[in-house]
């Protein structure tokens, strides 16, 4: 008997891309709370699917809502050995994973036609803002206190940037709702939380220290909320 595997392209796709956030309103009841601006390579399979969907609309908007998922930089496995109260008393503990995540929902406008002036303007602004944000906030290239100045888009040849710009598409998401979750052992009892904090602190790593601090903070917030009730 012969078995042939057919590899169909998955219909659900995801891409890891950086975003620039424009805040519009801090009002939780506002219909549009802000904007996320990003871009991705035109050759990305997801970009091709997005272009196909957007090309059916005269407004360049996708018909379906989109979700952008952000995950916290620090997450880790939690061993049952950290539970210093429940494990010795009952043994009724299992491993878990601590993490933090946020989801942004909204409508997406796609800038994909490189011949349009609006697309060119959007992408020019986007790559300028994103590179400046990363150069200054992430790399610390501020040009102050002896630090080097940031790399600017204008440092590269205009023709080269023009070619690069034609090989990307822009994505602008109007933020309509935001959700998120901290799963940082805050649901555990005080003694177990102390054991988890000590356990992560004893790992002697940046991730462990960050998680220990976050677990302490989220636990104290949960305890304070209970007192108010």
PDB file of C-alpha atoms in Angstrom:
ATOM      1  CA  UNK A   1       0.000   0.000   0.000  1.00  0.00           C
ATOM      2  CA  UNK A   2       1.307   3.454  -0.919  1.00  0.00           C
ATOM      3  CA  UNK A   3       0.667   6.523   1.211  1.00  0.00           C
ATOM      4  CA  UNK A   4       1.108   9.892  -0.353  1.00  0.00           C
ATOM      5  CA  UNK A   5       1.213  13.010   1.831  1.00  0.00           C
ATOM      6  CA  UNK A   6      -0.370  16.114   0.364  1.00  0.00           C
ATOM      7  CA  UNK A   7       1.003  19.317   1.850  1.00  0.00           C
ATOM      8  CA  UNK A   8      -1.706  21.952   1.549  1.00  0.00           C
ATOM      9  CA  UNK A   9      -0.866  25.519   2.458  1.00  0.00           C
ATOM     10  CA  UNK A  10      -2.437  26.312   5.857  1.00  0.00           C
ATOM     11  CA  UNK A  11      -5.375  28.730   5.752  1.00  0.00           C
ATOM     12  CA  UNK A  12      -4.490  30.249   9.144  1.00  0.00           C
ATOM     13  CA  UNK A  13      -1.267  32.251   9.115  1.00  0.00           C
ATOM     14  CA  UNK A  14       0.645  34.383  11.586  1.00  0.00           C
ATOM     15  CA  UNK A  15       3.682  36.632  11.363  1.00  0.00           C
ATOM     16  CA  UNK A  16       6.017  38.202  13.913  1.00  0.00           C
ATOM     17  CA  UNK A  17       6.274  41.900  13.108  1.00  0.00           C
ATOM     18  CA  UNK A  18       6.988  45.066  15.149  1.00  0.00           C
ATOM     19  CA  UNK A  19       4.372  47.798  15.550  1.00  0.00           C
ATOM     20  CA  UNK A  20       4.197  51.520  16.216  1.00  0.00           C
ATOM     21  CA  UNK A  21       1.357  52.584  18.544  1.00  0.00           C
ATOM     22  CA  UNK A  22      -0.484  55.876  18.045  1.00  0.00           C
ATOM     23  CA  UNK A  23      -2.710  56.670  21.031  1.00  0.00           C
ATOM     24  CA  UNK A  24      -5.973  58.399  20.122  1.00  0.00           C
ATOM     25  CA  UNK A  25      -8.057  58.182  23.287  1.00  0.00           C
ATOM     26  CA  UNK A  26      -7.684  56.943  26.860  1.00  0.00           C
ATOM     27  CA  UNK A  27     -11.471  56.715  27.175  1.00  0.00           C
ATOM     28  CA  UNK A  28     -12.393  53.013  27.607  1.00  0.00           C
ATOM     29  CA  UNK A  29     -15.739  53.737  25.886  1.00  0.00           C
ATOM     30  CA  UNK A  30     -14.180  55.306  22.774  1.00  0.00           C
ATOM     31  CA  UNK A  31     -14.993  53.390  19.590  1.00  0.00           C
ATOM     32  CA  UNK A  32     -11.394  53.726  18.359  1.00  0.00           C
ATOM     33  CA  UNK A  33      -8.752  53.773  21.094  1.00  0.00           C
ATOM     34  CA  UNK A  34      -5.656  54.039  18.957  1.00  0.00           C
ATOM     35  CA  UNK A  35      -3.794  52.844  15.906  1.00  0.00           C
ATOM     36  CA  UNK A  36      -1.204  50.178  15.315  1.00  0.00           C
ATOM     37  CA  UNK A  37       1.067  50.758  12.337  1.00  0.00           C
ATOM     38  CA  UNK A  38       3.187  47.977  10.903  1.00  0.00           C
ATOM     39  CA  UNK A  39       4.520  46.467   7.713  1.00  0.00           C
ATOM     40  CA  UNK A  40       5.603  43.090   6.391  1.00  0.00           C
ATOM     41  CA  UNK A  41       7.496  41.708   3.416  1.00  0.00           C
ATOM     42  CA  UNK A  42       5.415  41.499   0.258  1.00  0.00           C
ATOM     43  CA  UNK A  43       6.721  37.950  -0.328  1.00  0.00           C
ATOM     44  CA  UNK A  44       5.397  36.785   3.036  1.00  0.00           C
ATOM     45  CA  UNK A  45       2.615  34.220   2.323  1.00  0.00           C
ATOM     46  CA  UNK A  46       0.385  36.038   4.793  1.00  0.00           C
ATOM     47  CA  UNK A  47       0.973  39.339   2.990  1.00  0.00           C
ATOM     48  CA  UNK A  48      -0.135  37.714  -0.267  1.00  0.00           C
ATOM     49  CA  UNK A  49      -3.346  36.493   1.409  1.00  0.00           C
ATOM     50  CA  UNK A  50      -3.939  39.946   2.909  1.00  0.00           C
ATOM     51  CA  UNK A  51      -3.451  41.679  -0.452  1.00  0.00           C
ATOM     52  CA  UNK A  52      -5.905  39.283  -2.076  1.00  0.00           C
ATOM     53  CA  UNK A  53      -8.505  40.012   0.605  1.00  0.00           C
ATOM     54  CA  UNK A  54      -7.959  43.787   0.538  1.00  0.00           C
ATOM     55  CA  UNK A  55      -8.094  44.007  -3.256  1.00  0.00           C
ATOM     56  CA  UNK A  56     -11.821  43.193  -3.169  1.00  0.00           C
ATOM     57  CA  UNK A  57     -12.501  46.451  -1.290  1.00  0.00           C
ATOM     58  CA  UNK A  58     -12.288  49.950  -2.728  1.00  0.00           C
ATOM     59  CA  UNK A  59     -11.264  51.231   0.711  1.00  0.00           C
ATOM     60  CA  UNK A  60      -8.345  48.782   1.168  1.00  0.00           C
ATOM     61  CA  UNK A  61      -9.963  47.549   4.389  1.00  0.00           C
ATOM     62  CA  UNK A  62     -10.247  43.909   5.346  1.00  0.00           C
ATOM     63  CA  UNK A  63     -13.838  42.800   5.898  1.00  0.00           C
ATOM     64  CA  UNK A  64     -13.053  40.630   8.929  1.00  0.00           C
ATOM     65  CA  UNK A  65     -11.764  41.950  12.220  1.00  0.00           C
ATOM     66  CA  UNK A  66      -8.115  41.213  12.953  1.00  0.00           C
ATOM     67  CA  UNK A  67      -6.396  40.216  16.178  1.00  0.00           C
ATOM     68  CA  UNK A  68      -2.839  41.243  17.059  1.00  0.00           C
ATOM     69  CA  UNK A  69      -1.293  39.139  19.822  1.00  0.00           C
ATOM     70  CA  UNK A  70       1.434  40.513  22.081  1.00  0.00           C
ATOM     71  CA  UNK A  71       3.267  38.234  24.500  1.00  0.00           C
ATOM     72  CA  UNK A  72       5.306  39.392  27.471  1.00  0.00           C
ATOM     73  CA  UNK A  73       9.085  38.955  27.162  1.00  0.00           C
ATOM     74  CA  UNK A  74       9.327  36.759  30.263  1.00  0.00           C
ATOM     75  CA  UNK A  75       7.518  33.451  30.695  1.00  0.00           C
ATOM     76  CA  UNK A  76       8.529  30.162  32.269  1.00  0.00           C
ATOM     77  CA  UNK A  77       7.579  26.659  33.326  1.00  0.00           C
ATOM     78  CA  UNK A  78       6.448  26.375  36.961  1.00  0.00           C
ATOM     79  CA  UNK A  79       7.469  23.159  38.712  1.00  0.00           C
ATOM     80  CA  UNK A  80       5.165  21.724  41.415  1.00  0.00           C
ATOM     81  CA  UNK A  81       8.228  21.689  43.682  1.00  0.00           C
ATOM     82  CA  UNK A  82       7.786  25.454  44.100  1.00  0.00           C
ATOM     83  CA  UNK A  83       4.478  24.938  45.967  1.00  0.00           C
ATOM     84  CA  UNK A  84       5.817  24.847  49.515  1.00  0.00           C
ATOM     85  CA  UNK A  85       2.403  24.619  51.178  1.00  0.00           C
ATOM     86  CA  UNK A  86       0.073  22.572  48.959  1.00  0.00           C
ATOM     87  CA  UNK A  87       2.578  19.978  47.747  1.00  0.00           C
ATOM     88  CA  UNK A  88       3.694  18.813  51.243  1.00  0.00           C
ATOM     89  CA  UNK A  89       0.139  18.953  52.586  1.00  0.00           C
ATOM     90  CA  UNK A  90      -1.850  17.179  49.859  1.00  0.00           C
ATOM     91  CA  UNK A  91       0.384  16.572  46.830  1.00  0.00           C
ATOM     92  CA  UNK A  92      -2.486  17.902  44.704  1.00  0.00           C
ATOM     93  CA  UNK A  93      -0.376  20.063  42.419  1.00  0.00           C
ATOM     94  CA  UNK A  94       0.567  19.916  38.749  1.00  0.00           C
ATOM     95  CA  UNK A  95       3.019  21.861  36.562  1.00  0.00           C
ATOM     96  CA  UNK A  96       1.886  25.031  34.816  1.00  0.00           C
ATOM     97  CA  UNK A  97       3.294  27.920  32.797  1.00  0.00           C
ATOM     98  CA  UNK A  98       3.391  31.585  33.828  1.00  0.00           C
ATOM     99  CA  UNK A  99       3.015  34.249  31.144  1.00  0.00           C
ATOM    100  CA  UNK A 100       1.557  37.634  30.264  1.00  0.00           C
ATOM    101  CA  UNK A 101      -0.254  38.421  27.018  1.00  0.00           C
ATOM    102  CA  UNK A 102      -2.451  41.057  25.412  1.00  0.00           C
ATOM    103  CA  UNK A 103      -4.788  40.905  22.416  1.00  0.00           C
ATOM    104  CA  UNK A 104      -5.749  43.881  20.269  1.00  0.00           C
ATOM    105  CA  UNK A 105      -8.834  43.686  18.044  1.00  0.00           C
ATOM    106  CA  UNK A 106      -9.824  46.041  15.259  1.00  0.00           C
ATOM    107  CA  UNK A 107     -10.173  46.828  11.581  1.00  0.00           C
ATOM    108  CA  UNK A 108      -7.187  46.741   9.250  1.00  0.00           C
ATOM    109  CA  UNK A 109      -6.402  48.987   6.305  1.00  0.00           C
ATOM    110  CA  UNK A 110      -3.812  47.597   3.878  1.00  0.00           C
ATOM    111  CA  UNK A 111      -1.381  49.739   1.873  1.00  0.00           C
ATOM    112  CA  UNK A 112      -0.172  47.453  -0.889  1.00  0.00           C
ATOM    113  CA  UNK A 113      -0.290  49.367  -4.199  1.00  0.00           C
ATOM    114  CA  UNK A 114       3.202  50.834  -4.546  1.00  0.00           C
ATOM    115  CA  UNK A 115       2.021  53.085  -7.399  1.00  0.00           C
ATOM    116  CA  UNK A 116      -0.299  55.016  -5.075  1.00  0.00           C
ATOM    117  CA  UNK A 117       0.998  58.166  -3.384  1.00  0.00           C
ATOM    118  CA  UNK A 118      -0.949  57.335  -0.200  1.00  0.00           C
ATOM    119  CA  UNK A 119       0.851  53.991   0.065  1.00  0.00           C
ATOM    120  CA  UNK A 120       4.227  55.639  -0.469  1.00  0.00           C
ATOM    121  CA  UNK A 121       3.513  58.253   2.191  1.00  0.00           C
ATOM    122  CA  UNK A 122       2.282  55.683   4.699  1.00  0.00           C
ATOM    123  CA  UNK A 123       5.289  53.399   4.253  1.00  0.00           C
ATOM    124  CA  UNK A 124       7.768  56.290   4.365  1.00  0.00           C
ATOM    125  CA  UNK A 125       6.303  57.516   7.654  1.00  0.00           C
ATOM    126  CA  UNK A 126       6.075  53.988   9.041  1.00  0.00           C
ATOM    127  CA  UNK A 127       9.677  52.955   8.414  1.00  0.00           C
ATOM    128  CA  UNK A 128      10.939  56.329   9.695  1.00  0.00           C
ATOM    129  CA  UNK A 129       8.928  56.133  12.922  1.00  0.00           C
ATOM    130  CA  UNK A 130       9.673  52.463  13.572  1.00  0.00           C
ATOM    131  CA  UNK A 131      13.420  52.753  12.984  1.00  0.00           C
ATOM    132  CA  UNK A 132      13.633  55.903  15.135  1.00  0.00           C
ATOM    133  CA  UNK A 133      11.667  54.231  17.936  1.00  0.00           C
ATOM    134  CA  UNK A 134      13.885  51.143  17.902  1.00  0.00           C
ATOM    135  CA  UNK A 135      17.125  53.094  17.569  1.00  0.00           C
ATOM    136  CA  UNK A 136      16.351  55.338  20.537  1.00  0.00           C
ATOM    137  CA  UNK A 137      14.190  53.201  22.865  1.00  0.00           C
ATOM    138  CA  UNK A 138      15.781  49.794  22.294  1.00  0.00           C
ATOM    139  CA  UNK A 139      19.352  50.600  21.287  1.00  0.00           C
ATOM    140  CA  UNK A 140      19.688  53.794  23.329  1.00  0.00           C
ATOM    141  CA  UNK A 141      21.109  55.690  20.356  1.00  0.00           C
ATOM    142  CA  UNK A 142      19.977  59.127  21.500  1.00  0.00           C
ATOM    143  CA  UNK A 143      23.063  61.194  20.728  1.00  0.00           C
ATOM    144  CA  UNK A 144      23.064  62.409  24.338  1.00  0.00           C
ATOM    145  CA  UNK A 145      25.454  61.834  27.245  1.00  0.00           C
ATOM    146  CA  UNK A 146      28.126  60.346  25.037  1.00  0.00           C
ATOM    147  CA  UNK A 147      25.813  57.886  23.289  1.00  0.00           C
ATOM    148  CA  UNK A 148      25.861  57.565  19.500  1.00  0.00           C
ATOM    149  CA  UNK A 149      23.113  59.148  17.463  1.00  0.00           C
ATOM    150  CA  UNK A 150      20.383  57.014  15.880  1.00  0.00           C
ATOM    151  CA  UNK A 151      20.573  55.512  12.429  1.00  0.00           C
ATOM    152  CA  UNK A 152      18.222  57.384  10.112  1.00  0.00           C
ATOM    153  CA  UNK A 153      16.492  56.169   6.979  1.00  0.00           C
ATOM    154  CA  UNK A 154      18.144  59.078   5.177  1.00  0.00           C
ATOM    155  CA  UNK A 155      21.543  57.466   5.911  1.00  0.00           C
ATOM    156  CA  UNK A 156      20.811  54.893   3.170  1.00  0.00           C
ATOM    157  CA  UNK A 157      20.711  55.757  -0.561  1.00  0.00           C
ATOM    158  CA  UNK A 158      17.289  57.005  -1.718  1.00  0.00           C
ATOM    159  CA  UNK A 159      17.157  54.499  -4.567  1.00  0.00           C
ATOM    160  CA  UNK A 160      17.861  51.606  -2.187  1.00  0.00           C
ATOM    161  CA  UNK A 161      15.123  52.713   0.234  1.00  0.00           C
ATOM    162  CA  UNK A 162      12.711  53.086  -2.672  1.00  0.00           C
ATOM    163  CA  UNK A 163      13.384  49.475  -3.710  1.00  0.00           C
ATOM    164  CA  UNK A 164      12.965  48.242  -0.138  1.00  0.00           C
ATOM    165  CA  UNK A 165       9.700  50.193   0.219  1.00  0.00           C
ATOM    166  CA  UNK A 166       8.245  48.534  -2.877  1.00  0.00           C
ATOM    167  CA  UNK A 167       8.943  45.127  -1.336  1.00  0.00           C
ATOM    168  CA  UNK A 168       6.768  45.695   1.738  1.00  0.00           C
ATOM    169  CA  UNK A 169       3.087  46.341   2.444  1.00  0.00           C
ATOM    170  CA  UNK A 170       1.676  48.565   5.185  1.00  0.00           C
ATOM    171  CA  UNK A 171      -0.879  47.470   7.771  1.00  0.00           C
ATOM    172  CA  UNK A 172      -2.800  49.981   9.865  1.00  0.00           C
ATOM    173  CA  UNK A 173      -5.126  48.642  12.562  1.00  0.00           C
ATOM    174  CA  UNK A 174      -7.770  50.831  14.191  1.00  0.00           C
ATOM    175  CA  UNK A 175      -7.949  49.514  17.763  1.00  0.00           C
ATOM    176  CA  UNK A 176     -11.545  48.823  18.825  1.00  0.00           C
ATOM    177  CA  UNK A 177     -10.969  46.613  21.866  1.00  0.00           C
ATOM    178  CA  UNK A 178      -8.110  45.325  23.996  1.00  0.00           C
ATOM    179  CA  UNK A 179      -7.907  42.210  26.158  1.00  0.00           C
ATOM    180  CA  UNK A 180      -5.134  40.658  28.179  1.00  0.00           C
ATOM    181  CA  UNK A 181      -4.096  38.337  30.948  1.00  0.00           C
ATOM    182  CA  UNK A 182      -1.418  37.993  33.586  1.00  0.00           C
ATOM    183  CA  UNK A 183      -1.024  34.357  34.599  1.00  0.00           C
ATOM    184  CA  UNK A 184       1.550  34.865  37.319  1.00  0.00           C
ATOM    185  CA  UNK A 185       0.489  32.443  40.086  1.00  0.00           C
ATOM    186  CA  UNK A 186      -1.631  35.201  41.655  1.00  0.00           C
ATOM    187  CA  UNK A 187      -4.406  32.661  42.229  1.00  0.00           C
ATOM    188  CA  UNK A 188      -2.248  30.631  44.613  1.00  0.00           C
ATOM    189  CA  UNK A 189      -2.241  31.011  48.399  1.00  0.00           C
ATOM    190  CA  UNK A 190       0.288  33.275  50.074  1.00  0.00           C
ATOM    191  CA  UNK A 191       2.641  30.467  51.197  1.00  0.00           C
ATOM    192  CA  UNK A 192       2.678  28.827  47.783  1.00  0.00           C
ATOM    193  CA  UNK A 193       3.306  32.196  46.135  1.00  0.00           C
ATOM    194  CA  UNK A 194       6.253  32.758  48.448  1.00  0.00           C
ATOM    195  CA  UNK A 195       7.633  29.383  47.413  1.00  0.00           C
ATOM    196  CA  UNK A 196       7.219  30.237  43.733  1.00  0.00           C
ATOM    197  CA  UNK A 197       8.908  33.624  44.220  1.00  0.00           C
ATOM    198  CA  UNK A 198      11.830  31.980  46.046  1.00  0.00           C
ATOM    199  CA  UNK A 199      12.023  29.267  43.398  1.00  0.00           C
ATOM    200  CA  UNK A 200      12.325  31.724  40.540  1.00  0.00           C
ATOM    201  CA  UNK A 201      14.721  33.967  42.470  1.00  0.00           C
ATOM    202  CA  UNK A 202      16.988  30.968  43.113  1.00  0.00           C
ATOM    203  CA  UNK A 203      17.269  30.278  39.386  1.00  0.00           C
ATOM    204  CA  UNK A 204      19.774  33.128  39.279  1.00  0.00           C
ATOM    205  CA  UNK A 205      18.649  34.315  35.858  1.00  0.00           C
ATOM    206  CA  UNK A 206      17.193  37.553  34.502  1.00  0.00           C
ATOM    207  CA  UNK A 207      13.992  35.731  33.555  1.00  0.00           C
ATOM    208  CA  UNK A 208      13.709  34.181  37.021  1.00  0.00           C
ATOM    209  CA  UNK A 209      14.262  37.511  38.772  1.00  0.00           C
ATOM    210  CA  UNK A 210      11.735  39.281  36.555  1.00  0.00           C
ATOM    211  CA  UNK A 211       9.102  36.602  37.131  1.00  0.00           C
ATOM    212  CA  UNK A 212       9.712  36.609  40.887  1.00  0.00           C
ATOM    213  CA  UNK A 213       9.093  40.358  40.968  1.00  0.00           C
ATOM    214  CA  UNK A 214       5.994  40.147  38.778  1.00  0.00           C
ATOM    215  CA  UNK A 215       4.500  37.288  40.814  1.00  0.00           C
ATOM    216  CA  UNK A 216       5.010  39.311  44.002  1.00  0.00           C
ATOM    217  CA  UNK A 217       3.442  42.385  42.428  1.00  0.00           C
ATOM    218  CA  UNK A 218       0.407  40.570  40.961  1.00  0.00           C
ATOM    219  CA  UNK A 219      -0.132  38.652  44.185  1.00  0.00           C
ATOM    220  CA  UNK A 220      -0.157  41.851  46.247  1.00  0.00           C
ATOM    221  CA  UNK A 221      -2.622  43.409  43.798  1.00  0.00           C
ATOM    222  CA  UNK A 222      -4.936  40.419  44.123  1.00  0.00           C
ATOM    223  CA  UNK A 223      -4.732  40.514  47.931  1.00  0.00           C
ATOM    224  CA  UNK A 224      -5.464  44.256  47.941  1.00  0.00           C
ATOM    225  CA  UNK A 225      -8.506  43.718  45.719  1.00  0.00           C
ATOM    226  CA  UNK A 226      -9.843  41.112  48.146  1.00  0.00           C
ATOM    227  CA  UNK A 227      -9.507  43.540  51.055  1.00  0.00           C
ATOM    228  CA  UNK A 228     -11.498  46.209  49.170  1.00  0.00           C
ATOM    229  CA  UNK A 229     -14.326  43.733  48.619  1.00  0.00           C
TER     230      UNK A 229
END
